[in-house]
Structures are given as structure tokens and as C-alpha cells.
Amino acid sequence: MELIQNTPDISAYLAACDVIDHGHPLVRSTAATLAADAPDAYTYAKAAFTFVRDAIPHSADTGDPRVTWRASDVLAQRTGICHAKAHALAALLRARGVPAALCYQKFDVVHGLVAVRLPGAERWIRQDPRGNKPGVDAQFRLDREQLAFPVRPECNELDYPVLFAEPHPVVLQCLREAVDRPHLWQTLPTEL
């Protein structure tokens, strides 16, 4: 699948916004800690991915009712669904000058991912920081994708090819309006 930037300007994928708030002190300090043992962009991107995947539990896996959507809140509260974790990873990547996009898959509901473009790379590659569990083995790879969930077209599942510089408005609205995760589960979009 060919991934398509929704804006041609690569600097949009480095920008901060109220969701991907990579200027926040907690995001900056987390990025600095991860970068201390990462001598290059590849090593840093993998460390940031692993940190978000493993150190921030998916709230559905732990039963946490809190809903986070801003990157700094995800890092502070150490919880989030796939979309929130994607926001946190995008912020950590952008904080160190690595272009990061938000992208999505359609299952029963829309699932959130990140695409990364490392310096010198000619293409974007999607990463899934959702969090591993039995039956889910997402890995940071640049040679091929290893996402949490492969789509099954025969089940009307699909990969959306568009790379967004900011969260899709439909997804963000659901996250912002949710009073808790059970409420969020009832309102998550089923398509973009």
C-alpha cells in the first residue's frame, strides 16, 4: 500500500499542536531520557516506540477507565488507548526531529497507528505502539510492517493510506468528549 501525506510539507509532521504537544516539559524530558542511550535517529525512534508500547499500558488491557488524548497526559497518567498512545509516540518522535504521522486502520472501530520517516529514508513506515499481549506482537521494523493487527479485507477491514499531520477530527472529538473508557467504546468511530 502506498502511504499518502495529507499535506506535502514534511515540516507539518514535525509540528506541535494541542494534542501532539512535544514542547511540554514532560514530553521533552522523556525524549531526552530516551535519547541519552540512542546515538542516532533510528535507535531513538525504536527506543521511543518500545517505551510507548511497553511502559504505557493500553487502558483496555488493564481495565483503566481514564481517557487520555494529549501526548503529555498519556505520559503523565501512563495510560491510553491506541489513539492516545499514537499521539504520545508522535510527540516523542517529533521532539527529536523525526517526522511522525498519524494513520488509521478500520476494524470494528478505527484503530490508531503512527508512521515514521527517518532521515535519509525515501518512504514512511507504519508502527503500532498499541501494546503487546497474547496474540499481539507489534514490533518496530523498517524492512516490513509488523503491526498489532493485520487487516482482513474479507471482513471489511482496511488500511487507510492517508498520513495525517494532526489527529483525524472524528477520532479526536470522540476522545475529548468521552467521560470514561466504557463511554468511549460506545462512541469510537467505525470508519473515517
XYZ file of C-alpha atoms in Angstrom:
192
model
C 0.000 0.000 0.000
C 1.278 3.440 -0.888
C 1.050 5.863 2.033
C -0.105 9.370 1.107
C 0.723 12.521 3.064
C -2.348 14.701 3.583
C -0.031 17.689 3.284
C 3.068 17.728 1.074
C 5.120 19.824 3.512
C 7.216 17.478 5.668
C 7.515 20.173 8.347
C 3.829 19.584 9.175
C 4.895 16.176 10.506
C 7.301 17.848 12.928
C 4.874 20.490 14.211
C 3.387 20.731 17.681
C -0.328 21.145 18.361
C -2.555 20.882 21.425
C -2.589 17.078 21.042
C 0.987 16.407 19.956
C 2.400 18.829 22.494
C 6.077 17.985 22.139
C 7.105 21.299 23.693
C 5.615 20.208 27.033
C 8.295 19.704 29.725
C 7.294 16.085 30.377
C 7.475 15.205 26.685
C 10.841 16.979 26.368
C 12.317 15.300 29.448
C 11.064 11.852 28.403
C 12.544 12.391 24.941
C 15.862 13.489 26.457
C 15.987 10.410 28.690
C 15.300 8.102 25.750
C 17.844 9.927 23.569
C 20.616 9.533 26.154
C 21.148 5.923 25.051
C 20.258 6.479 21.388
C 23.163 7.697 19.250
C 21.129 8.102 16.044
C 17.589 8.710 14.787
C 16.902 5.013 14.141
C 17.952 3.942 17.638
C 15.958 6.799 19.159
C 12.826 6.026 17.135
C 12.980 2.381 18.182
C 13.520 3.352 21.848
C 10.567 5.756 21.757
C 8.366 3.115 20.140
C 9.363 0.472 22.684
C 8.798 2.883 25.579
C 5.276 3.812 24.468
C 4.381 0.229 23.560
C 5.679 -1.315 26.792
C 5.709 1.368 29.521
C 2.285 2.859 28.832
C -0.380 0.157 29.125
C -3.360 0.115 26.798
C -6.267 1.084 29.037
C -8.498 -1.709 27.725
C -5.863 -4.302 28.669
C -5.631 -3.011 32.241
C -9.271 -2.014 32.738
C -8.284 1.621 33.334
C -11.372 3.809 32.817
C -9.423 7.037 32.199
C -9.378 8.549 28.725
C -6.273 10.431 27.644
C -5.737 12.142 24.313
C -2.975 14.756 24.743
C 0.553 13.318 24.476
C 1.739 14.877 27.739
C -1.296 13.465 29.582
C -0.639 9.991 28.184
C 2.919 10.184 29.517
C 1.839 11.624 32.885
C -1.027 9.197 33.519
C 0.688 6.217 31.852
C -2.479 5.032 30.142
C -4.309 5.354 26.863
C -5.994 3.554 24.017
C -4.257 3.084 20.659
C -5.008 6.643 19.502
C -3.633 8.228 22.662
C -0.520 6.067 22.561
C -0.017 7.054 18.913
C -0.221 10.720 19.950
C 2.428 10.136 22.623
C 4.763 8.353 20.211
C 4.317 11.055 17.558
C 5.188 13.722 20.145
C 8.297 11.873 21.323
C 9.482 11.391 17.739
C 8.812 14.990 16.734
C 10.526 16.243 19.889
C 13.780 14.840 18.469
C 13.206 15.965 14.881
C 11.871 12.686 13.492
C 8.846 13.202 11.209
C 5.815 11.313 12.509
C 2.335 10.976 11.028
C -0.902 9.586 12.394
C -2.635 6.908 10.369
C -5.500 4.514 10.829
C -6.964 1.096 10.180
C -10.643 0.110 10.085
C -11.750 -2.901 12.087
C -14.986 -2.895 14.126
C -13.752 0.568 15.130
C -10.962 2.777 13.823
C -7.525 1.798 15.156
C -4.707 4.369 15.502
C -1.109 3.982 14.319
C 1.963 6.114 13.685
C 4.070 6.311 10.543
C 7.701 7.337 10.831
C 10.096 8.695 8.240
C 13.699 8.517 9.347
C 16.363 10.858 7.969
C 17.520 9.672 4.563
C 14.555 7.322 4.155
C 12.538 7.546 0.976
C 9.336 6.209 2.471
C 7.146 6.183 5.538
C 6.705 3.006 7.548
C 3.813 2.390 9.906
C 4.370 1.401 13.523
C 1.802 0.249 16.088
C 2.548 1.231 19.702
C -0.750 -0.252 20.951
C 0.941 -2.676 23.333
C 1.562 -6.382 23.081
C -0.422 -9.135 24.772
C -1.092 -12.776 23.935
C -1.827 -12.876 20.205
C -0.462 -9.364 19.590
C 3.196 -8.901 18.645
C 3.792 -5.414 17.231
C 7.458 -4.648 16.598
C 9.459 -1.639 15.424
C 10.610 -2.602 11.953
C 11.694 -0.672 8.892
C 12.108 -3.614 6.491
C 8.414 -4.567 6.719
C 5.418 -3.766 8.892
C 4.727 -5.795 11.995
C 1.547 -4.192 13.309
C -0.673 -5.421 16.121
C -3.475 -6.387 13.745
C -3.279 -7.206 10.044
C -6.430 -6.261 8.171
C -8.679 -8.891 6.664
C -10.342 -7.436 3.571
C -12.841 -10.308 3.514
C -14.140 -8.974 6.871
C -14.496 -5.425 5.501
C -11.330 -4.311 7.323
C -8.948 -1.893 5.661
C -5.820 0.183 5.941
C -6.384 3.891 5.371
C -3.455 5.130 3.225
C -3.585 8.782 4.341
C -0.922 10.102 6.717
C -2.253 12.906 8.890
C -0.119 15.619 10.459
C -2.739 16.045 13.205
C -5.259 13.568 14.622
C -8.291 12.924 12.464
C -11.053 15.247 13.761
C -13.606 12.444 14.174
C -11.232 10.442 16.361
C -10.156 13.456 18.383
C -13.735 14.542 19.044
C -14.606 11.104 20.461
C -11.554 11.136 22.726
C -12.226 14.651 24.003
C -15.920 14.040 24.676
C -15.605 10.669 26.389
C -16.358 10.717 30.109
C -14.591 7.375 30.578
C -13.322 4.463 28.530
C -16.617 2.485 28.583
C -18.326 5.584 27.166
C -15.535 5.975 24.613
C -16.019 2.370 23.463
C -19.609 3.235 22.554
C -18.658 6.330 20.556
C -15.428 5.432 18.752
C -15.838 5.881 15.006
C -16.368 2.768 12.912
C -14.869 4.483 9.843
C -13.242 7.732 8.774
